[in-house]
PDB file of C-alpha atoms and ligand atoms in Angstrom:
ATOM      1  CA  UNK A   1      85.998  74.533 125.190  1.00  0.00           C
ATOM      2  CA  UNK A   2      82.242  74.452 125.204  1.00  0.00           C
ATOM      3  CA  UNK A   3      80.982  73.071 121.812  1.00  0.00           C
ATOM      4  CA  UNK A   4      78.739  76.118 121.063  1.00  0.00           C
ATOM      5  CA  UNK A   5      78.502  75.255 117.333  1.00  0.00           C
ATOM      6  CA  UNK A   6      77.522  71.655 117.514  1.00  0.00           C
ATOM      7  CA  UNK A   7      75.211  70.576 114.874  1.00  0.00           C
ATOM      8  CA  UNK A   8      76.098  73.453 112.486  1.00  0.00           C
ATOM      9  CA  UNK A   9      77.975  73.468 109.348  1.00  0.00           C
ATOM     10  CA  UNK A  10      80.390  76.265 108.590  1.00  0.00           C
ATOM     11  CA  UNK A  11      81.893  77.043 105.128  1.00  0.00           C
ATOM     12  CA  UNK A  12      85.042  79.089 105.278  1.00  0.00           C
ATOM     13  CA  UNK A  13      86.564  80.387 102.074  1.00  0.00           C
ATOM     14  CA  UNK A  14      90.256  80.642 101.664  1.00  0.00           C
ATOM     15  CA  UNK A  15      90.816  78.336 104.451  1.00  0.00           C
ATOM     16  CA  UNK A  16      93.986  76.438 103.428  1.00  0.00           C
ATOM     17  CA  UNK A  17      96.262  79.083 104.955  1.00  0.00           C
ATOM     18  CA  UNK A  18      96.444  82.298 107.025  1.00  0.00           C
ATOM     19  CA  UNK A  19      93.436  83.690 108.765  1.00  0.00           C
ATOM     20  CA  UNK A  20      91.046  81.410 107.002  1.00  0.00           C
ATOM     21  CA  UNK A  21      92.875  78.298 108.335  1.00  0.00           C
ATOM     22  CA  UNK A  22      92.913  79.791 111.789  1.00  0.00           C
ATOM     23  CA  UNK A  23      89.125  80.353 111.677  1.00  0.00           C
ATOM     24  CA  UNK A  24      88.428  76.976 110.297  1.00  0.00           C
ATOM     25  CA  UNK A  25      90.408  75.243 113.195  1.00  0.00           C
ATOM     26  CA  UNK A  26      88.658  77.502 115.767  1.00  0.00           C
ATOM     27  CA  UNK A  27      85.164  76.788 114.352  1.00  0.00           C
ATOM     28  CA  UNK A  28      85.911  73.016 114.258  1.00  0.00           C
ATOM     29  CA  UNK A  29      87.160  73.105 117.882  1.00  0.00           C
ATOM     30  CA  UNK A  30      83.896  74.795 118.719  1.00  0.00           C
ATOM     31  CA  UNK A  31      81.965  71.818 117.353  1.00  0.00           C
ATOM     32  CA  UNK A  32      80.966  73.039 113.867  1.00  0.00           C
ATOM     33  CA  UNK A  33      81.317  70.709 110.816  1.00  0.00           C
ATOM     34  CA  UNK A  34      83.874  72.607 108.801  1.00  0.00           C
ATOM     35  CA  UNK A  35      84.142  73.078 105.001  1.00  0.00           C
ATOM     36  CA  UNK A  36      87.824  74.150 104.223  1.00  0.00           C
ATOM     37  CA  UNK A  37      87.550  75.938 100.922  1.00  0.00           C
ATOM     38  CA  UNK A  38      90.694  76.381  98.805  1.00  0.00           C
ATOM     39  CA  UNK A  39      90.971  78.053  95.485  1.00  0.00           C
ATOM     40  CA  UNK A  40      93.043  75.694  93.241  1.00  0.00           C
ATOM     41  CA  UNK A  41      94.567  72.250  92.861  1.00  0.00           C
ATOM     42  CA  UNK A  42      97.821  73.932  94.089  1.00  0.00           C
ATOM     43  CA  UNK A  43      96.401  74.561  97.498  1.00  0.00           C
ATOM     44  CA  UNK A  44      94.757  71.145  97.961  1.00  0.00           C
ATOM     45  CA  UNK A  45      97.495  69.630 100.178  1.00  0.00           C
ATOM     46  CA  UNK A  46      97.412  72.783 102.445  1.00  0.00           C
ATOM     47  CA  UNK A  47      93.687  72.453 102.810  1.00  0.00           C
ATOM     48  CA  UNK A  48      93.931  68.724 103.509  1.00  0.00           C
ATOM     49  CA  UNK A  49      96.451  69.411 106.152  1.00  0.00           C
ATOM     50  CA  UNK A  50      94.100  72.010 107.918  1.00  0.00           C
ATOM     51  CA  UNK A  51      91.307  69.537 107.711  1.00  0.00           C
ATOM     52  CA  UNK A  52      93.502  66.812 109.270  1.00  0.00           C
ATOM     53  CA  UNK A  53      94.443  69.078 112.201  1.00  0.00           C
ATOM     54  CA  UNK A  54      90.651  69.587 112.661  1.00  0.00           C
ATOM     55  CA  UNK A  55      89.764  65.934 112.516  1.00  0.00           C
ATOM     56  CA  UNK A  56      92.753  64.851 114.677  1.00  0.00           C
ATOM     57  CA  UNK A  57      91.432  67.128 117.432  1.00  0.00           C
ATOM     58  CA  UNK A  58      87.986  65.350 117.188  1.00  0.00           C
ATOM     59  CA  UNK A  59      86.292  67.642 114.648  1.00  0.00           C
ATOM     60  CA  UNK A  60      84.661  66.811 111.379  1.00  0.00           C
ATOM     61  CA  UNK A  61      84.547  68.217 107.864  1.00  0.00           C
ATOM     62  CA  UNK A  62      85.568  68.257 104.253  1.00  0.00           C
ATOM     63  CA  UNK A  63      87.691  70.230 101.834  1.00  0.00           C
ATOM     64  CA  UNK A  64      86.184  72.023  98.768  1.00  0.00           C
ATOM     65  CA  UNK A  65      88.036  73.392  95.830  1.00  0.00           C
ATOM     66  CA  UNK A  66      86.459  76.452  94.290  1.00  0.00           C
ATOM     67  CA  UNK A  67      87.581  79.777  92.947  1.00  0.00           C
ATOM     68  CA  UNK A  68      85.162  82.109  94.777  1.00  0.00           C
ATOM     69  CA  UNK A  69      85.214  84.633  91.843  1.00  0.00           C
ATOM     70  CA  UNK A  70      83.646  81.966  89.371  1.00  0.00           C
ATOM     71  CA  UNK A  71      79.845  81.910  89.723  1.00  0.00           C
ATOM     72  CA  UNK A  72      79.388  78.271  88.597  1.00  0.00           C
ATOM     73  CA  UNK A  73      82.075  77.011  90.942  1.00  0.00           C
ATOM     74  CA  UNK A  74      80.454  78.800  94.009  1.00  0.00           C
ATOM     75  CA  UNK A  75      77.110  77.437  93.015  1.00  0.00           C
ATOM     76  CA  UNK A  76      78.540  73.929  92.731  1.00  0.00           C
ATOM     77  CA  UNK A  77      80.371  74.111  96.022  1.00  0.00           C
ATOM     78  CA  UNK A  78      77.337  75.147  97.951  1.00  0.00           C
ATOM     79  CA  UNK A  79      75.240  72.343  96.182  1.00  0.00           C
ATOM     80  CA  UNK A  80      77.927  69.792  97.128  1.00  0.00           C
ATOM     81  CA  UNK A  81      77.967  71.005 100.772  1.00  0.00           C
ATOM     82  CA  UNK A  82      74.123  70.910 101.087  1.00  0.00           C
ATOM     83  CA  UNK A  83      74.055  67.553  99.487  1.00  0.00           C
ATOM     84  CA  UNK A  84      76.534  66.181 101.981  1.00  0.00           C
ATOM     85  CA  UNK A  85      75.519  67.896 105.221  1.00  0.00           C
ATOM     86  CA  UNK A  86      71.923  68.918 104.606  1.00  0.00           C
ATOM     87  CA  UNK A  87      72.574  72.759 104.860  1.00  0.00           C
ATOM     88  CA  UNK A  88      74.967  75.480 105.711  1.00  0.00           C
ATOM     89  CA  UNK A  89      74.521  77.469 108.845  1.00  0.00           C
ATOM     90  CA  UNK A  90      77.594  79.827 108.920  1.00  0.00           C
ATOM     91  CA  UNK A  91      79.572  81.361 105.986  1.00  0.00           C
ATOM     92  CA  UNK A  92      82.918  83.001 106.665  1.00  0.00           C
ATOM     93  CA  UNK A  93      83.606  85.039 103.529  1.00  0.00           C
ATOM     94  CA  UNK A  94      87.368  85.025 104.148  1.00  0.00           C
ATOM     95  CA  UNK A  95      89.132  84.485 100.798  1.00  0.00           C
ATOM     96  CA  UNK A  96      91.150  87.562  99.864  1.00  0.00           C
ATOM     97  CA  UNK A  97      94.396  88.600  98.261  1.00  0.00           C
ATOM     98  CA  UNK A  98      96.651  91.617  97.546  1.00  0.00           C
ATOM     99  CA  UNK A  99      98.229  92.713  94.255  1.00  0.00           C
ATOM    100  CA  UNK A 100     100.115  95.834  95.441  1.00  0.00           C
ATOM    101  CA  UNK A 101     101.280  98.550  93.118  1.00  0.00           C
ATOM    102  CA  UNK A 102     101.760 102.264  92.954  1.00  0.00           C
ATOM    103  CA  UNK A 103      98.348 103.587  91.740  1.00  0.00           C
ATOM    104  CA  UNK A 104      99.842 105.115  88.498  1.00  0.00           C
ATOM    105  CA  UNK A 105     101.385 101.785  87.700  1.00  0.00           C
ATOM    106  CA  UNK A 106      98.589  99.445  88.637  1.00  0.00           C
ATOM    107  CA  UNK A 107      97.521  97.262  85.806  1.00  0.00           C
ATOM    108  CA  UNK A 108      93.859  96.482  85.096  1.00  0.00           C
ATOM    109  CA  UNK A 109      94.590  92.897  85.787  1.00  0.00           C
ATOM    110  CA  UNK A 110      95.877  93.824  89.343  1.00  0.00           C
ATOM    111  CA  UNK A 111      92.755  95.782  89.941  1.00  0.00           C
ATOM    112  CA  UNK A 112      90.435  93.119  88.580  1.00  0.00           C
ATOM    113  CA  UNK A 113      92.113  90.229  90.415  1.00  0.00           C
ATOM    114  CA  UNK A 114      91.586  91.930  93.791  1.00  0.00           C
ATOM    115  CA  UNK A 115      88.142  93.130  93.098  1.00  0.00           C
ATOM    116  CA  UNK A 116      86.949  89.843  91.677  1.00  0.00           C
ATOM    117  CA  UNK A 117      88.224  87.679  94.658  1.00  0.00           C
ATOM    118  CA  UNK A 118      87.749  90.048  97.567  1.00  0.00           C
ATOM    119  CA  UNK A 119      84.422  91.649  96.456  1.00  0.00           C
ATOM    120  CA  UNK A 120      82.748  89.517  93.803  1.00  0.00           C
ATOM    121  CA  UNK A 121      83.861  86.469  95.727  1.00  0.00           C
ATOM    122  CA  UNK A 122      82.071  87.703  98.847  1.00  0.00           C
ATOM    123  CA  UNK A 123      78.940  88.651  96.809  1.00  0.00           C
ATOM    124  CA  UNK A 124      78.760  85.185  95.214  1.00  0.00           C
ATOM    125  CA  UNK A 125      79.248  83.242  98.406  1.00  0.00           C
ATOM    126  CA  UNK A 126      76.952  85.416 100.525  1.00  0.00           C
ATOM    127  CA  UNK A 127      74.240  85.098  97.720  1.00  0.00           C
ATOM    128  CA  UNK A 128      74.414  81.352  97.790  1.00  0.00           C
ATOM    129  CA  UNK A 129      74.406  81.329 101.629  1.00  0.00           C
ATOM    130  CA  UNK A 130      71.451  83.511 101.846  1.00  0.00           C
ATOM    131  CA  UNK A 131      69.490  81.401  99.184  1.00  0.00           C
ATOM    132  CA  UNK A 132      70.195  78.348 101.406  1.00  0.00           C
ATOM    133  CA  UNK A 133      69.110  80.022 104.598  1.00  0.00           C
ATOM    134  CA  UNK A 134      65.876  81.177 102.948  1.00  0.00           C
ATOM    135  CA  UNK A 135      65.263  77.748 101.506  1.00  0.00           C
ATOM    136  CA  UNK A 136      65.858  76.059 104.737  1.00  0.00           C
ATOM    137  CA  UNK A 137      64.331  78.406 107.068  1.00  0.00           C
ATOM    138  CA  UNK A 138      64.999  78.574 110.947  1.00  0.00           C
ATOM    139  CA  UNK A 139      66.614  75.830 112.941  1.00  0.00           C
ATOM    140  CA  UNK A 140      65.962  76.952 116.432  1.00  0.00           C
ATOM    141  CA  UNK A 141      67.332  73.568 117.916  1.00  0.00           C
ATOM    142  CA  UNK A 142      70.899  74.790 116.828  1.00  0.00           C
ATOM    143  CA  UNK A 143      70.768  78.578 116.651  1.00  0.00           C
ATOM    144  CA  UNK A 144      68.597  81.555 117.410  1.00  0.00           C
ATOM    145  CA  UNK A 145      69.572  82.977 114.072  1.00  0.00           C
ATOM    146  CA  UNK A 146      68.537  81.353 110.654  1.00  0.00           C
ATOM    147  CA  UNK A 147      72.074  81.886 109.347  1.00  0.00           C
ATOM    148  CA  UNK A 148      75.220  83.819 109.916  1.00  0.00           C
ATOM    149  CA  UNK A 149      77.581  85.548 107.553  1.00  0.00           C
ATOM    150  CA  UNK A 150      80.966  86.737 108.767  1.00  0.00           C
ATOM    151  CA  UNK A 151      82.783  88.887 106.218  1.00  0.00           C
ATOM    152  CA  UNK A 152      86.638  89.202 106.432  1.00  0.00           C
ATOM    153  CA  UNK A 153      87.188  92.856 105.988  1.00  0.00           C
ATOM    154  CA  UNK A 154      90.344  94.806 107.322  1.00  0.00           C
ATOM    155  CA  UNK A 155      91.462  97.863 109.216  1.00  0.00           C
ATOM    156  CA  UNK A 156      91.640  99.120 105.592  1.00  0.00           C
ATOM    157  CA  UNK A 157      87.938  99.500 105.402  1.00  0.00           C
ATOM    158  CA  UNK A 158      88.722 102.623 107.516  1.00  0.00           C
ATOM    159  CA  UNK A 159      92.478 103.385 107.107  1.00  0.00           C
ATOM    160  CA  UNK A 160      93.348 104.477 103.553  1.00  0.00           C
ATOM    161  CA  UNK A 161      96.257 102.574 102.103  1.00  0.00           C
ATOM    162  CA  UNK A 162      98.605 104.101  99.643  1.00  0.00           C
ATOM    163  CA  UNK A 163     100.186 101.577  97.314  1.00  0.00           C
ATOM    164  CA  UNK A 164      97.186  99.198  97.944  1.00  0.00           C
ATOM    165  CA  UNK A 165      94.314 101.179  96.491  1.00  0.00           C
ATOM    166  CA  UNK A 166      92.675  98.037  94.867  1.00  0.00           C
ATOM    167  CA  UNK A 167      92.804  96.257  98.212  1.00  0.00           C
ATOM    168  CA  UNK A 168      91.540  99.291 100.283  1.00  0.00           C
ATOM    169  CA  UNK A 169      88.626  99.755  97.755  1.00  0.00           C
ATOM    170  CA  UNK A 170      87.601  96.175  97.964  1.00  0.00           C
ATOM    171  CA  UNK A 171      87.508  96.370 101.888  1.00  0.00           C
ATOM    172  CA  UNK A 172      85.487  99.583 101.752  1.00  0.00           C
ATOM    173  CA  UNK A 173      83.163  97.859  99.498  1.00  0.00           C
ATOM    174  CA  UNK A 174      82.763  94.895 101.862  1.00  0.00           C
ATOM    175  CA  UNK A 175      81.620  97.362 104.553  1.00  0.00           C
ATOM    176  CA  UNK A 176      78.643  98.441 102.460  1.00  0.00           C
ATOM    177  CA  UNK A 177      78.060  94.842 101.294  1.00  0.00           C
ATOM    178  CA  UNK A 178      77.968  93.667 104.771  1.00  0.00           C
ATOM    179  CA  UNK A 179      75.771  96.492 106.170  1.00  0.00           C
ATOM    180  CA  UNK A 180      73.272  96.457 103.362  1.00  0.00           C
ATOM    181  CA  UNK A 181      72.794  92.619 103.649  1.00  0.00           C
ATOM    182  CA  UNK A 182      72.290  93.020 107.403  1.00  0.00           C
ATOM    183  CA  UNK A 183      69.564  95.551 106.608  1.00  0.00           C
ATOM    184  CA  UNK A 184      67.912  93.540 103.819  1.00  0.00           C
ATOM    185  CA  UNK A 185      67.729  90.156 105.745  1.00  0.00           C
ATOM    186  CA  UNK A 186      67.701  91.132 109.507  1.00  0.00           C
ATOM    187  CA  UNK A 187      63.885  90.318 109.528  1.00  0.00           C
ATOM    188  CA  UNK A 188      64.710  86.868 108.320  1.00  0.00           C
ATOM    189  CA  UNK A 189      66.951  86.489 111.235  1.00  0.00           C
ATOM    190  CA  UNK A 190      70.028  86.464 109.179  1.00  0.00           C
ATOM    191  CA  UNK A 191      73.004  88.017 110.916  1.00  0.00           C
ATOM    192  CA  UNK A 192      75.790  89.612 108.853  1.00  0.00           C
ATOM    193  CA  UNK A 193      78.888  91.118 110.459  1.00  0.00           C
ATOM    194  CA  UNK A 194      82.497  91.878 109.482  1.00  0.00           C
ATOM    195  CA  UNK A 195      85.706  91.190 111.199  1.00  0.00           C
ATOM    196  CA  UNK A 196      88.410  93.886 110.549  1.00  0.00           C
ATOM    197  CA  UNK A 197      91.829  92.473 111.377  1.00  0.00           C
ATOM    198  CA  UNK A 198      94.950  94.514 111.613  1.00  0.00           C
ATOM    199  CA  UNK A 199      98.412  92.900 111.038  1.00  0.00           C
ATOM    200  CA  UNK A 200      98.047  89.293 111.575  1.00  0.00           C
ATOM    201  CA  UNK A 201     101.109  87.138 111.062  1.00  0.00           C
ATOM    202  CA  UNK A 202     100.296  85.236 107.805  1.00  0.00           C
ATOM    203  CA  UNK A 203     101.734  84.753 104.358  1.00  0.00           C
ATOM    204  CA  UNK A 204      99.842  87.800 102.931  1.00  0.00           C
ATOM    205  CA  UNK A 205     101.924  90.356 104.968  1.00  0.00           C
ATOM    206  CA  UNK A 206     105.204  88.317 105.269  1.00  0.00           C
ATOM    207  CA  UNK A 207     107.340  91.504 104.376  1.00  0.00           C
ATOM    208  CA  UNK A 208     105.892  93.286 107.362  1.00  0.00           C
ATOM    209  CA  UNK A 209     107.153  90.784 109.899  1.00  0.00           C
ATOM    210  CA  UNK A 210     109.914  88.508 108.481  1.00  0.00           C
ATOM    211  CA  UNK A 211     112.910  90.573 109.556  1.00  0.00           C
ATOM    212  CA  UNK A 212     113.448  92.206 113.012  1.00  0.00           C
ATOM    213  CA  UNK A 213     113.560  95.731 111.345  1.00  0.00           C
ATOM    214  CA  UNK A 214     110.245  95.198 109.593  1.00  0.00           C
ATOM    215  CA  UNK A 215     108.642  94.028 112.770  1.00  0.00           C
ATOM    216  CA  UNK A 216     110.104  96.954 114.786  1.00  0.00           C
ATOM    217  CA  UNK A 217     108.695  99.301 112.233  1.00  0.00           C
ATOM    218  CA  UNK A 218     105.316  97.533 112.351  1.00  0.00           C
ATOM    219  CA  UNK A 219     105.152  97.851 116.111  1.00  0.00           C
ATOM    220  CA  UNK A 220     105.044 101.683 115.803  1.00  0.00           C
ATOM    221  CA  UNK A 221     101.510 101.132 114.245  1.00  0.00           C
ATOM    222  CA  UNK A 222     100.256  98.788 117.036  1.00  0.00           C
ATOM    223  CA  UNK A 223      99.793 100.168 120.511  1.00  0.00           C
ATOM    224  CA  UNK A 224      99.539  96.604 121.989  1.00  0.00           C
ATOM    225  CA  UNK A 225     102.912  95.867 120.589  1.00  0.00           C
ATOM    226  CA  UNK A 226     102.397  92.489 119.198  1.00  0.00           C
ATOM    227  CA  UNK A 227     101.476  91.049 115.836  1.00  0.00           C
ATOM    228  CA  UNK A 228      98.194  89.321 115.659  1.00  0.00           C
ATOM    229  CA  UNK A 229      97.821  85.578 115.176  1.00  0.00           C
ATOM    230  CA  UNK A 230      95.134  83.662 113.159  1.00  0.00           C
ATOM    231  CA  UNK A 231      93.844  82.162 116.524  1.00  0.00           C
ATOM    232  CA  UNK A 232      92.899  85.725 117.646  1.00  0.00           C
ATOM    233  CA  UNK A 233      90.708  85.996 114.636  1.00  0.00           C
ATOM    234  CA  UNK A 234      89.357  82.426 115.097  1.00  0.00           C
ATOM    235  CA  UNK A 235      88.260  83.354 118.653  1.00  0.00           C
ATOM    236  CA  UNK A 236      86.210  86.246 117.356  1.00  0.00           C
ATOM    237  CA  UNK A 237      84.760  84.221 114.487  1.00  0.00           C
ATOM    238  CA  UNK A 238      83.471  81.650 117.058  1.00  0.00           C
ATOM    239  CA  UNK A 239      81.880  84.344 119.100  1.00  0.00           C
ATOM    240  CA  UNK A 240      80.242  85.942 116.019  1.00  0.00           C
ATOM    241  CA  UNK A 241      79.005  82.552 114.678  1.00  0.00           C
ATOM    242  CA  UNK A 242      77.479  81.603 118.168  1.00  0.00           C
ATOM    243  CA  UNK A 243      74.317  82.605 119.910  1.00  0.00           C
ATOM    244  CA  UNK A 244      76.499  84.612 122.391  1.00  0.00           C
ATOM    245  CA  UNK A 245      76.544  87.371 119.814  1.00  0.00           C
ATOM    246  CA  UNK A 246      72.846  87.036 118.788  1.00  0.00           C
ATOM    247  CA  UNK A 247      72.111  90.759 119.083  1.00  0.00           C
ATOM    248  CA  UNK A 248      75.032  91.727 116.884  1.00  0.00           C
ATOM    249  CA  UNK A 249      74.352  92.419 113.216  1.00  0.00           C
ATOM    250  CA  UNK A 250      75.657  95.063 110.737  1.00  0.00           C
ATOM    251  CA  UNK A 251      78.770  95.503 112.866  1.00  0.00           C
ATOM    252  CA  UNK A 252      82.351  95.952 111.790  1.00  0.00           C
ATOM    253  CA  UNK A 253      84.507  94.613 114.641  1.00  0.00           C
ATOM    254  CA  UNK A 254      88.029  95.721 114.673  1.00  0.00           C
ATOM    255  CA  UNK A 255      90.626  93.358 116.097  1.00  0.00           C
ATOM    256  CA  UNK A 256      93.882  95.031 115.544  1.00  0.00           C
ATOM    257  CA  UNK A 257      95.918  95.551 118.774  1.00  0.00           C
ATOM    258  CA  UNK A 258      94.791  99.089 118.623  1.00  0.00           C
ATOM    259  CA  UNK A 259      95.943 100.000 115.043  1.00  0.00           C
ATOM    260  CA  UNK A 260      92.801 102.056 114.470  1.00  0.00           C
ATOM    261  CA  UNK A 261      93.576 104.314 117.359  1.00  0.00           C
ATOM    262  CA  UNK A 262      96.369 105.791 115.338  1.00  0.00           C
ATOM    263  CA  UNK A 263      99.470 105.440 117.630  1.00  0.00           C
ATOM    264  CA  UNK A 264     101.287 108.016 115.472  1.00  0.00           C
ATOM    265  CA  UNK A 265      99.267 110.752 117.240  1.00  0.00           C
ATOM    266  CA  UNK A 266     100.331 109.632 120.760  1.00  0.00           C
ATOM    267  CA  UNK A 267     102.814 112.617 121.189  1.00  0.00           C
ATOM    268  CA  UNK A 268     102.034 114.906 118.360  1.00  0.00           C
ATOM    269  CA  UNK A 269      99.371 116.132 116.079  1.00  0.00           C
TER     270      UNK A 269
HETATM  271  C1  LIG B 301      96.568  93.341 104.962  1.00  0.00           C
HETATM  272  C2  LIG B 301      97.870  93.034 105.683  1.00  0.00           C
HETATM  273  C3  LIG B 301      98.225  94.276 106.606  1.00  0.00           C
HETATM  274  C4  LIG B 301      97.173  94.596 107.535  1.00  0.00           C
HETATM  275  C5  LIG B 301      97.429  95.909 108.291  1.00  0.00           C
HETATM  276  C6  LIG B 301      95.539  93.558 106.246  1.00  0.00           C
HETATM  277  O1  LIG B 301      94.230  93.771 105.679  1.00  0.00           O
HETATM  278  O2  LIG B 301      96.128  92.270 104.311  1.00  0.00           O
HETATM  279  O3  LIG B 301      98.742  93.034 104.655  1.00  0.00           O
HETATM  280  O4  LIG B 301      99.448  93.922 107.275  1.00  0.00           O
HETATM  281  O5  LIG B 301      95.920  94.762 106.882  1.00  0.00           O
HETATM  282  O6  LIG B 301      97.811  96.999 107.500  1.00  0.00           O
END
């Protein structure tokens, strides 16, 4: 593969597993120096394993523990990365979780946990990234854009999701966070976009694919008839981080095997 991201540093939150790990590997393979963020001491080994795959393949990077919902931890993580690599060029705001419950049974803790990681975490990381992009200014030798932020949203910024109101609300919020940032910083050549994955085979949605029955039922929602893989999302992240997509900002890009064309309407409605 062409090393389109050579000379750039990419920080990926929640990169010890799932989509984040897939994105970190893809950006590493495209030549970026990769910061594999993980949330707690418990996920350190997984993050180290992701980094090892990247370095074994000839890439470079570090792991960084930080709970993205904690302001001081986010500030310290960015300071460490800038001290080590000089700057950050690409932020992938990926860390996210689900705490599912029927709405009338949802606890405040379930609501707050999802909002603070999925939304406040993206706010805190985007703010530090933009502060760094503004401090550092353009680096035309590595990219036409002064900085790039990719927000991990979901098909659920569009498709309402009963039983997951906290999660769908967080993704709806990410849409406006992303678009408002694209509007506010476009003239500084900072690009901000969202990736909106459908069902990607990761631990977060294990129940939707781990039995043949569950997978069959999932396929009724996916015209393309396969579950997505983290590499699918990694491929799009490389494109959105590279100058190949230099005229794209403020966009939500759906990558879902067609989930958002509502297959249930194919012979009725
Ligand atoms: C959720 C998954 C779900 C997918 C499609 C994602 O944002 O995290 O659990 O399978 O959307 O519904």
